[in-house]
Short mmCIF file of C-alpha atoms in Angstrom, two decimals:
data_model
loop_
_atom_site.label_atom_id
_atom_site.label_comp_id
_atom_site.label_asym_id
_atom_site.label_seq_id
_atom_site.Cartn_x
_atom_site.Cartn_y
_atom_site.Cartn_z
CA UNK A 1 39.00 -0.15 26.91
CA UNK A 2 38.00 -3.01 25.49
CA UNK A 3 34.74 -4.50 23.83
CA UNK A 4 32.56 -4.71 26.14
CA UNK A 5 33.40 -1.77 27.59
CA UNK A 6 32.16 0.52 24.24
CA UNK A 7 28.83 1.66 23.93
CA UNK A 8 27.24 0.04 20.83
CA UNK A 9 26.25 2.56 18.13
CA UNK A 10 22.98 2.94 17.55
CA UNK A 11 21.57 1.10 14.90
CA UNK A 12 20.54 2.40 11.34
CA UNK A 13 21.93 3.66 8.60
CA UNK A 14 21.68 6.91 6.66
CA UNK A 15 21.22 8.63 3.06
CA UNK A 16 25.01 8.76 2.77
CA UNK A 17 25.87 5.01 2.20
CA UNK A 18 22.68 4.22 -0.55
CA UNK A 19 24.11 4.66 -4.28
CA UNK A 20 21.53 6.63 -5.30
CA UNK A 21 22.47 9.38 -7.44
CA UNK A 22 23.63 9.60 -11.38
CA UNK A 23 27.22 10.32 -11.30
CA UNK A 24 27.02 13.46 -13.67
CA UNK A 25 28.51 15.91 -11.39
CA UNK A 26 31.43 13.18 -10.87
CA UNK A 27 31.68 13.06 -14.82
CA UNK A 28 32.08 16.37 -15.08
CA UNK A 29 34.47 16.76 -12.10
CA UNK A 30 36.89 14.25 -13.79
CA UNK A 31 36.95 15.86 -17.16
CA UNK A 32 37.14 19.09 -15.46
CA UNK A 33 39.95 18.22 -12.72
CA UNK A 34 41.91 16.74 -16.44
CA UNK A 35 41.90 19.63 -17.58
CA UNK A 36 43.74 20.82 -15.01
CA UNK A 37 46.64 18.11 -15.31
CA UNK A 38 44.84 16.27 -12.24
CA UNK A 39 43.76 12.66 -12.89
CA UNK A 40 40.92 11.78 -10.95
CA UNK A 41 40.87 8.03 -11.99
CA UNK A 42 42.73 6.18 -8.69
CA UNK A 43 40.52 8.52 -6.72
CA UNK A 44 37.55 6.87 -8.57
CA UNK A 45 38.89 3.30 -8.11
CA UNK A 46 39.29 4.14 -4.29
CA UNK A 47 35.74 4.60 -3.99
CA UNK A 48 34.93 1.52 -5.74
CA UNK A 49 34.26 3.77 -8.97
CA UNK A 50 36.39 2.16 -12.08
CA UNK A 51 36.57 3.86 -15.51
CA UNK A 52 34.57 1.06 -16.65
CA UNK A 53 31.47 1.67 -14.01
CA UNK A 54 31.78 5.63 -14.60
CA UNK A 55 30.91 4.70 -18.07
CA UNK A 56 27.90 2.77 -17.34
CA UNK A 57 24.81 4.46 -17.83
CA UNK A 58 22.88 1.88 -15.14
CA UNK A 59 25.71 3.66 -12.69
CA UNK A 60 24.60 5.33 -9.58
CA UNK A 61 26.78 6.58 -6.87
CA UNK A 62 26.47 7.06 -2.83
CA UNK A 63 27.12 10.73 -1.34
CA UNK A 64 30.17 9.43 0.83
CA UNK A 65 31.25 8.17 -2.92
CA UNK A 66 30.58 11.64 -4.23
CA UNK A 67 32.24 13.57 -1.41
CA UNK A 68 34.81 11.72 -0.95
CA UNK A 69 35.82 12.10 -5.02
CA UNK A 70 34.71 16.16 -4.95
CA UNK A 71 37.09 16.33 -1.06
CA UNK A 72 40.04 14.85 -3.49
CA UNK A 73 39.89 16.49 -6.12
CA UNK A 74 39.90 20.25 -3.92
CA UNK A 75 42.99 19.21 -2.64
CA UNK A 76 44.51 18.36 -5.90
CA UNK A 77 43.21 20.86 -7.61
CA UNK A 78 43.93 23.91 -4.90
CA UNK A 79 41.08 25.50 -6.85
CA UNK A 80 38.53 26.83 -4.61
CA UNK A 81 36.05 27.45 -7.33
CA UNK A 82 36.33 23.83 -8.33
CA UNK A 83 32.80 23.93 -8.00
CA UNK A 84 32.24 26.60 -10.34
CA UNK A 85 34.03 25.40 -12.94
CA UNK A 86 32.33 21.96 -12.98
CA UNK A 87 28.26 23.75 -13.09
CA UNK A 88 30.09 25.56 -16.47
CA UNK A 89 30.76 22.51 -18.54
CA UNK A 90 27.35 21.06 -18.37
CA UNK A 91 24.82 20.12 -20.69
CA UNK A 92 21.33 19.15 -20.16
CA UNK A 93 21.77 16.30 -22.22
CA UNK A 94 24.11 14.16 -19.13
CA UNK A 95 20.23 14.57 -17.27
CA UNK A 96 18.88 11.94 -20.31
CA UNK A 97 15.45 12.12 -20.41
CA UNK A 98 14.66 14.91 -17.95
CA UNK A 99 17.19 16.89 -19.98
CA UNK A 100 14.92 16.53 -23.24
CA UNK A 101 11.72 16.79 -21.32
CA UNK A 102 12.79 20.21 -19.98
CA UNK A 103 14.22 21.36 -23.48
CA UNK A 104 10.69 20.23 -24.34
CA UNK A 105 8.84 22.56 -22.00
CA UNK A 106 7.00 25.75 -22.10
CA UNK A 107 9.21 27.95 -20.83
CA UNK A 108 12.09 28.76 -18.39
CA UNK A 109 9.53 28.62 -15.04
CA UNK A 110 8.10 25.23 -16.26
CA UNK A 111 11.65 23.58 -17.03
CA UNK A 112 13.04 24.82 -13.61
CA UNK A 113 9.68 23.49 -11.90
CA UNK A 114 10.01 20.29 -14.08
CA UNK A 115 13.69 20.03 -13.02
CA UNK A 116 12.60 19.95 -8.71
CA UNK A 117 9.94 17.93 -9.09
CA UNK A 118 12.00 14.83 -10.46
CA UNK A 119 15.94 15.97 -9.71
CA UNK A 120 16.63 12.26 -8.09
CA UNK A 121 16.78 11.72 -11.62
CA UNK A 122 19.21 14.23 -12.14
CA UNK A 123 22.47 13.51 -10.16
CA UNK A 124 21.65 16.32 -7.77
CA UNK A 125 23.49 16.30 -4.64
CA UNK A 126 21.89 19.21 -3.30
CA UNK A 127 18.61 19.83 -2.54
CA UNK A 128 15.97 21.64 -5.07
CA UNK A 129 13.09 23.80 -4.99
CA UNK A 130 11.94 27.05 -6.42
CA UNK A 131 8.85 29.68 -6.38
CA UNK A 132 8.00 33.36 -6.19
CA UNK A 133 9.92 35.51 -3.84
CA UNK A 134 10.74 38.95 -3.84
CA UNK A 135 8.83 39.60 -6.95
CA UNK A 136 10.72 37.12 -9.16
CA UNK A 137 11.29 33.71 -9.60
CA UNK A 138 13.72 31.89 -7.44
CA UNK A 139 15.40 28.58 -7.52
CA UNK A 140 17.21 27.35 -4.10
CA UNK A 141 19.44 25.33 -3.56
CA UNK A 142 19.81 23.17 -0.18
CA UNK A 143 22.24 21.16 1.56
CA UNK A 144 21.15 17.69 2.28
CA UNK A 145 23.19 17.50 5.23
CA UNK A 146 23.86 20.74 6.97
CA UNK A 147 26.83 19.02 9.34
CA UNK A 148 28.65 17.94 5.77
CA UNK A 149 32.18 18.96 4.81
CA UNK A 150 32.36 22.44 4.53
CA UNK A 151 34.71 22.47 1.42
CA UNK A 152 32.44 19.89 -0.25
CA UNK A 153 29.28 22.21 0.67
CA UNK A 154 30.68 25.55 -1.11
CA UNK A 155 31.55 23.14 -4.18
CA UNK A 156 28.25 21.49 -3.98
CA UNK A 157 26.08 24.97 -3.72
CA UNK A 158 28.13 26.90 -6.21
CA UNK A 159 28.16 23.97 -8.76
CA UNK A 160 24.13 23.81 -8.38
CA UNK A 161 23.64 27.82 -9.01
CA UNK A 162 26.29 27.67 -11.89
CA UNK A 163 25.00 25.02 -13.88
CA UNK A 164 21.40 26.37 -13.29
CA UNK A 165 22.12 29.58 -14.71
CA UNK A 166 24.42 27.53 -17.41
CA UNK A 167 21.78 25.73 -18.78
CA UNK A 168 19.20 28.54 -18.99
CA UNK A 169 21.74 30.67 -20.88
CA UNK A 170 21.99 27.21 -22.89
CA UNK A 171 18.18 26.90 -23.65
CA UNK A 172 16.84 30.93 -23.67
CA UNK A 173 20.11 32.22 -24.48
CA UNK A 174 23.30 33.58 -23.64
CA UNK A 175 22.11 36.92 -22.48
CA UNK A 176 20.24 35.23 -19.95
CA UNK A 177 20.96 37.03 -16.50
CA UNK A 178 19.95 36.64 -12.69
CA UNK A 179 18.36 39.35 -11.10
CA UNK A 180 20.83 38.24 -7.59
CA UNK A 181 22.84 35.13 -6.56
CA UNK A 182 22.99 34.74 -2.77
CA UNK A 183 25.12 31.85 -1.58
CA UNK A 184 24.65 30.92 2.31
CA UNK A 185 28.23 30.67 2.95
CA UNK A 186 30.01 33.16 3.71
CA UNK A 187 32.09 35.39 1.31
CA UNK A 188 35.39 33.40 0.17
CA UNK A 189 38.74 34.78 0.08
CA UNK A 190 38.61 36.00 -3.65
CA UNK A 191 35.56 35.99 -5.18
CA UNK A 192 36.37 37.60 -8.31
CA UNK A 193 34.87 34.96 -10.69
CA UNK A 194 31.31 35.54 -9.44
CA UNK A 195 30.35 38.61 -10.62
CA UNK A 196 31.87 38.15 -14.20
CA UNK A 197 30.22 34.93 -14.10
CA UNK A 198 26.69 35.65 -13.07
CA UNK A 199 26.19 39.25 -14.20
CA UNK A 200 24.66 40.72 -11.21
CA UNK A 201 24.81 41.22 -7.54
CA UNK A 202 25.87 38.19 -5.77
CA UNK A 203 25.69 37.91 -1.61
CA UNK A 204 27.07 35.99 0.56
CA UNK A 205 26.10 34.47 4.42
CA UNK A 206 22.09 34.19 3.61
CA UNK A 207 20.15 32.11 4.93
CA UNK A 208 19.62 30.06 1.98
CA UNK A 209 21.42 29.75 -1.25
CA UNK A 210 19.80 30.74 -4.71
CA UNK A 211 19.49 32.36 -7.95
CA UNK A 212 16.42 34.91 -8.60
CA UNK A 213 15.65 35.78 -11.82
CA UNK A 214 13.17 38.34 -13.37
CA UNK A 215 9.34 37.49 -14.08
CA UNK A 216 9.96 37.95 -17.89
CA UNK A 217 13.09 35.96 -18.08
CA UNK A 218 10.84 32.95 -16.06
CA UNK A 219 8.41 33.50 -19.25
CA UNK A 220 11.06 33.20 -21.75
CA UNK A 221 9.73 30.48 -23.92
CA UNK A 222 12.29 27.24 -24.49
CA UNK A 223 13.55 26.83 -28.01
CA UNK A 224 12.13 23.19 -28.21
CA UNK A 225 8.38 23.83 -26.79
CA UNK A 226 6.67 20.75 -27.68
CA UNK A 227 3.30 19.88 -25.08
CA UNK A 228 2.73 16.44 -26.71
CA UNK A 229 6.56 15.94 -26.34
CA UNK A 230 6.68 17.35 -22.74
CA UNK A 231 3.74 15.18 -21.39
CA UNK A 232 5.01 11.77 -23.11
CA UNK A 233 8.55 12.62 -21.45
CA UNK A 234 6.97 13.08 -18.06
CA UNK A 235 4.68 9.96 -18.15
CA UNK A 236 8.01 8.20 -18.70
CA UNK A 237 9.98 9.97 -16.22
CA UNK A 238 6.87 8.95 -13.54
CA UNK A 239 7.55 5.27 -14.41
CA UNK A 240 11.35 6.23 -13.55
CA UNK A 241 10.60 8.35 -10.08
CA UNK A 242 8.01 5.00 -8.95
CA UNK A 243 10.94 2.68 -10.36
CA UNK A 244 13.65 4.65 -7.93
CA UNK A 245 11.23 4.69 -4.87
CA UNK A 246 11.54 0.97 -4.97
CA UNK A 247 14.90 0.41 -5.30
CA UNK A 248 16.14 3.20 -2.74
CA UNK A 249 13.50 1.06 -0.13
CA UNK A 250 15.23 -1.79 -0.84
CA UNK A 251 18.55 -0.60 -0.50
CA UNK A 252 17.43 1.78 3.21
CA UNK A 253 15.73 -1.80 3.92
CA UNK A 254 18.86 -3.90 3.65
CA UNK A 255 21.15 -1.38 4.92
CA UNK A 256 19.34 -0.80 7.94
CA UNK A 257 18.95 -5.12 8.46
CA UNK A 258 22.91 -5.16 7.59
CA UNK A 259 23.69 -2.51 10.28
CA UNK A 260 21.18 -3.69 13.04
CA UNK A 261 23.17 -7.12 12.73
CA UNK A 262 26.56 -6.04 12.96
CA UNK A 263 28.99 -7.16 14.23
CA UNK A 264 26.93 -10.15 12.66
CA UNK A 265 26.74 -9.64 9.09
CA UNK A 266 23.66 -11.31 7.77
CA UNK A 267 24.19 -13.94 4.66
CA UNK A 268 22.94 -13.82 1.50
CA UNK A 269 20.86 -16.78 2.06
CA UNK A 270 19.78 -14.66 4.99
CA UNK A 271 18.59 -11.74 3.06
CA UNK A 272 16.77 -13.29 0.55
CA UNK A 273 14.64 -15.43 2.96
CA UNK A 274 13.94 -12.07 4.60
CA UNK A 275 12.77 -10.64 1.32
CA UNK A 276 10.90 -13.77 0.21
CA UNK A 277 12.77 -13.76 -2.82
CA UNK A 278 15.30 -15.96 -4.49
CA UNK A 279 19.15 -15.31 -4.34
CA UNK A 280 18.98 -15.34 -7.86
CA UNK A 281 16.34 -12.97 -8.09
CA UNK A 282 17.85 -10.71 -5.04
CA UNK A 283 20.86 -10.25 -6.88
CA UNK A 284 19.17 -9.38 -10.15
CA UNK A 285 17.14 -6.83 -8.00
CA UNK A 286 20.13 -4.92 -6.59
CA UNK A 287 21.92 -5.13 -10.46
CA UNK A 288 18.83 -3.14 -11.21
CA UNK A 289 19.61 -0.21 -8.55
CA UNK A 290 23.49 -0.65 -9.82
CA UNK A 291 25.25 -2.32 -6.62
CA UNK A 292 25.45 -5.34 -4.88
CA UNK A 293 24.70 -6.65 -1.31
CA UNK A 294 28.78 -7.26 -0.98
CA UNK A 295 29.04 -3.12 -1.84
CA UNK A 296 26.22 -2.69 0.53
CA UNK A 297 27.73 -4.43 3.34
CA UNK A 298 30.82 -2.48 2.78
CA UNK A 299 29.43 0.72 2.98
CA UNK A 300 27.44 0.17 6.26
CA UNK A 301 30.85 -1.21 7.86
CA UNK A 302 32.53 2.04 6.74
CA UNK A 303 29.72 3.76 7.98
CA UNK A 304 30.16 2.09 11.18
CA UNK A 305 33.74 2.77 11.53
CA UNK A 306 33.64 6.12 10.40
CA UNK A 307 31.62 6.70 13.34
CA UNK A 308 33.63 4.92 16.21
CA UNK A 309 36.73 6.79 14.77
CA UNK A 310 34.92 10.02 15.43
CA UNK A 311 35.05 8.82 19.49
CA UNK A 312 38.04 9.13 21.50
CA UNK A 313 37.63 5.77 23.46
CA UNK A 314 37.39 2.96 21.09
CA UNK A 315 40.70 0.71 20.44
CA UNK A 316 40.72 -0.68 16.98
CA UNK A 317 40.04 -4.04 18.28
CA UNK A 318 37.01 -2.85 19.69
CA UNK A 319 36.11 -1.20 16.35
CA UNK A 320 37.10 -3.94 14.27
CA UNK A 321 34.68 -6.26 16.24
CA UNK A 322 31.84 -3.70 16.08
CA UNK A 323 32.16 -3.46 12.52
CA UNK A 324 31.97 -6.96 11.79
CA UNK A 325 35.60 -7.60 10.97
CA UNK A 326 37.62 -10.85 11.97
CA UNK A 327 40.35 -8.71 13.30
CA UNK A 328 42.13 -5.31 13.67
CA UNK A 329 44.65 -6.57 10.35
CA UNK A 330 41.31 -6.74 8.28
CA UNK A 331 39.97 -2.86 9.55
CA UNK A 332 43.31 -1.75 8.66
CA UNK A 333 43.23 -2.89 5.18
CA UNK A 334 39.72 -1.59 4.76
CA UNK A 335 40.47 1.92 6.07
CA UNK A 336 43.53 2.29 3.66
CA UNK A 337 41.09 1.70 0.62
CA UNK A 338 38.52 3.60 1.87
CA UNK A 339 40.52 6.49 2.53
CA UNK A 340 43.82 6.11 1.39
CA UNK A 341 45.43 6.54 4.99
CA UNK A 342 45.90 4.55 7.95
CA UNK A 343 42.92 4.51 10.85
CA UNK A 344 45.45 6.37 13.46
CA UNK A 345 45.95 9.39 10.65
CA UNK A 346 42.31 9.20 9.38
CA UNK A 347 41.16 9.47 13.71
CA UNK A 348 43.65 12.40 13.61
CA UNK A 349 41.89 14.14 11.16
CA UNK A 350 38.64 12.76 12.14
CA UNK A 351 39.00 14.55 15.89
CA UNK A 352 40.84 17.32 14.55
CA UNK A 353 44.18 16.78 17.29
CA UNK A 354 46.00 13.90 18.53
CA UNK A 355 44.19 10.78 18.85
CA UNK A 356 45.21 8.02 21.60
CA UNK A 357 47.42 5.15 21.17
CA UNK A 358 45.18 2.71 19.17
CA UNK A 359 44.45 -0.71 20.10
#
């Protein structure tokens, strides 16, 4: 098959290629994965993460950066409660300023309703929300893609519920305790650490994942209750969320003109005509959301061949000219730093059996 003979993919772009999120779990994974004689680091670098950037505070990080790092380092590791062991070593002082303004809050119930209402802040890489149900206070924690790796989900979930019950033993104390933990996955082969852990029942194979606590443990007062504090903290952290709203639309924006384009990719020039800005002041713009229009344009290519790889049909010349490469030489080299493998292994994997001869 050749070009012209390939479907086009539909345009767009999705949540997965923005870098978007504070690297904090990543952090923690890396220290964590150490620990356990595993160095992280090239894994980083693979990703485009250097030791340098993961130092940066102005860092933020795509979820196909994140995943792709947390994938790793479960293979490395062989520890299947990775996930665990990363929500464990946190702090509420890697969240910055949301970490103070929750130490800052009334109690447990206001810190954990604090904590939804401005995780992008946070790092999260799941999805939060809490409220009454079943007589006590729960806090839930969603995918944000249900179709996402399913090794990378259990880490994802159980890191969320650890670390939330982490840092309230951290801030009300250490005899803080769940009422239930329900994870909606279902139960691994050993699950011996959870019950230590947590302290109560824990389920698995609900429909949603979360930890429910008791009414008097959500009116636990926090150590450093300070209202003046609180409020100042949160008129900041509203600057922050309206701050992040603008730079994630710019980033969707220019993803979304990048990928529309292929296998034209748009110049610089280009883009900031489109933007009625200046090059100069284009560039400063995405230094502000901590990437840059050529890390953009990578990620929508990889995108794009990510998802061509997933069909049977396409030869790599056809998905090297879709993509926006000048030949099949170029995709090569890209797929072996994206992924550390060559495109016929990666489609292998991809497809889950034999793929055909490639291009």
């Amino acid at each position: 098959m050749h070009v012209e003979d390939v479907p086009p993919v539909p345009a767009g772009t999705s949540r997965s290629t923005s870098a978007t999120i504070q690297p904090n779990i990543l952090r923690y994974l890396t220290s964590v994965a150490f620990e356990r004689g595993v160095d992280l680091r090239p894994h980083l670098e693979q990703v485009g993460l250097s030791e340098a950037l993961m130092r940066s505070a102005a860092l933020r990080v795509s979820y196909r950066q994140g995943s792709a790092v947390i994938r790793r380092a479960l293979e490395l590791t062989g520890d299947e409660h990775l996930g665990m062991k990363v929500g464990a070593a946190q702090h509420l002082t890697a969240w910055g300023l949301l970490g103070f303004a929750l130490m800052a809050a009334e109690n447990l119930r206001q810190a954990a309703e604090t904590g939804v209402t401005y995780q992008n802040l946070s790092g999260a890489m799941v999805v939060w929300s809490a409220g009454e149900e079943d007589g006590g206070f729960a806090i839930r924690a969603d995918l944000p893609d249900p179709a996402m790796d399913p090794g990378v989900a259990v880490f994802l979930v159980e890191e969320a519920l650890t670390s939330a019950v982490t840092l309230a033993r951290l801030t009300v104390g250490p005899e803080f305790g769940p009422r239930v933990v329900e994870f909606a996955f279902p139960a691994p082969a050993h699950s011996d650490p959870y019950g230590p852990f947590f302290g109560c029942p824990v389920r698995f194979g609900v429909p949603v994942s979360r930890v429910v606590i008791e009414p008097v443990w959500a009116r636990a007062p926090m150590p450093g209750r300070d209202p003046v504090t609180f409020a100042s903290a949160l008129e900041t952290l509203d600057e922050q969320m309206a701050s992040r709203r603008h730079h994630q639309e710019l980033l969707e924006v220019m993803e979304i003109s990048i990928a529309q384009s292929l296998p034209v990719v748009p110049s610089f020039a280009e883009q900031a005509r489109r933007h009625a800005a200046s090059e100069r002041t284009l560039r400063r713009r995405l230094a502000d959301c901590g990437t840059t229009y050529e890390a953009l344009v990578d990620g929508v290519r990889r995108e794009r061949v990510e998802q061509l790889l997933r069909r049977p049909e396409p030869t790599l010349r056809d998905i090297a000219h879709q993509a926006g490469f000048s030949d099949e030489r170029t995709l090569r080299r890209a797929v072996r730093r994206w992924h550390g493998t060559s495109s016929r292994r990666l489609r292998e994997e991809m497809l889950g059996a034999e793929g055909p001869a490639l291009g």
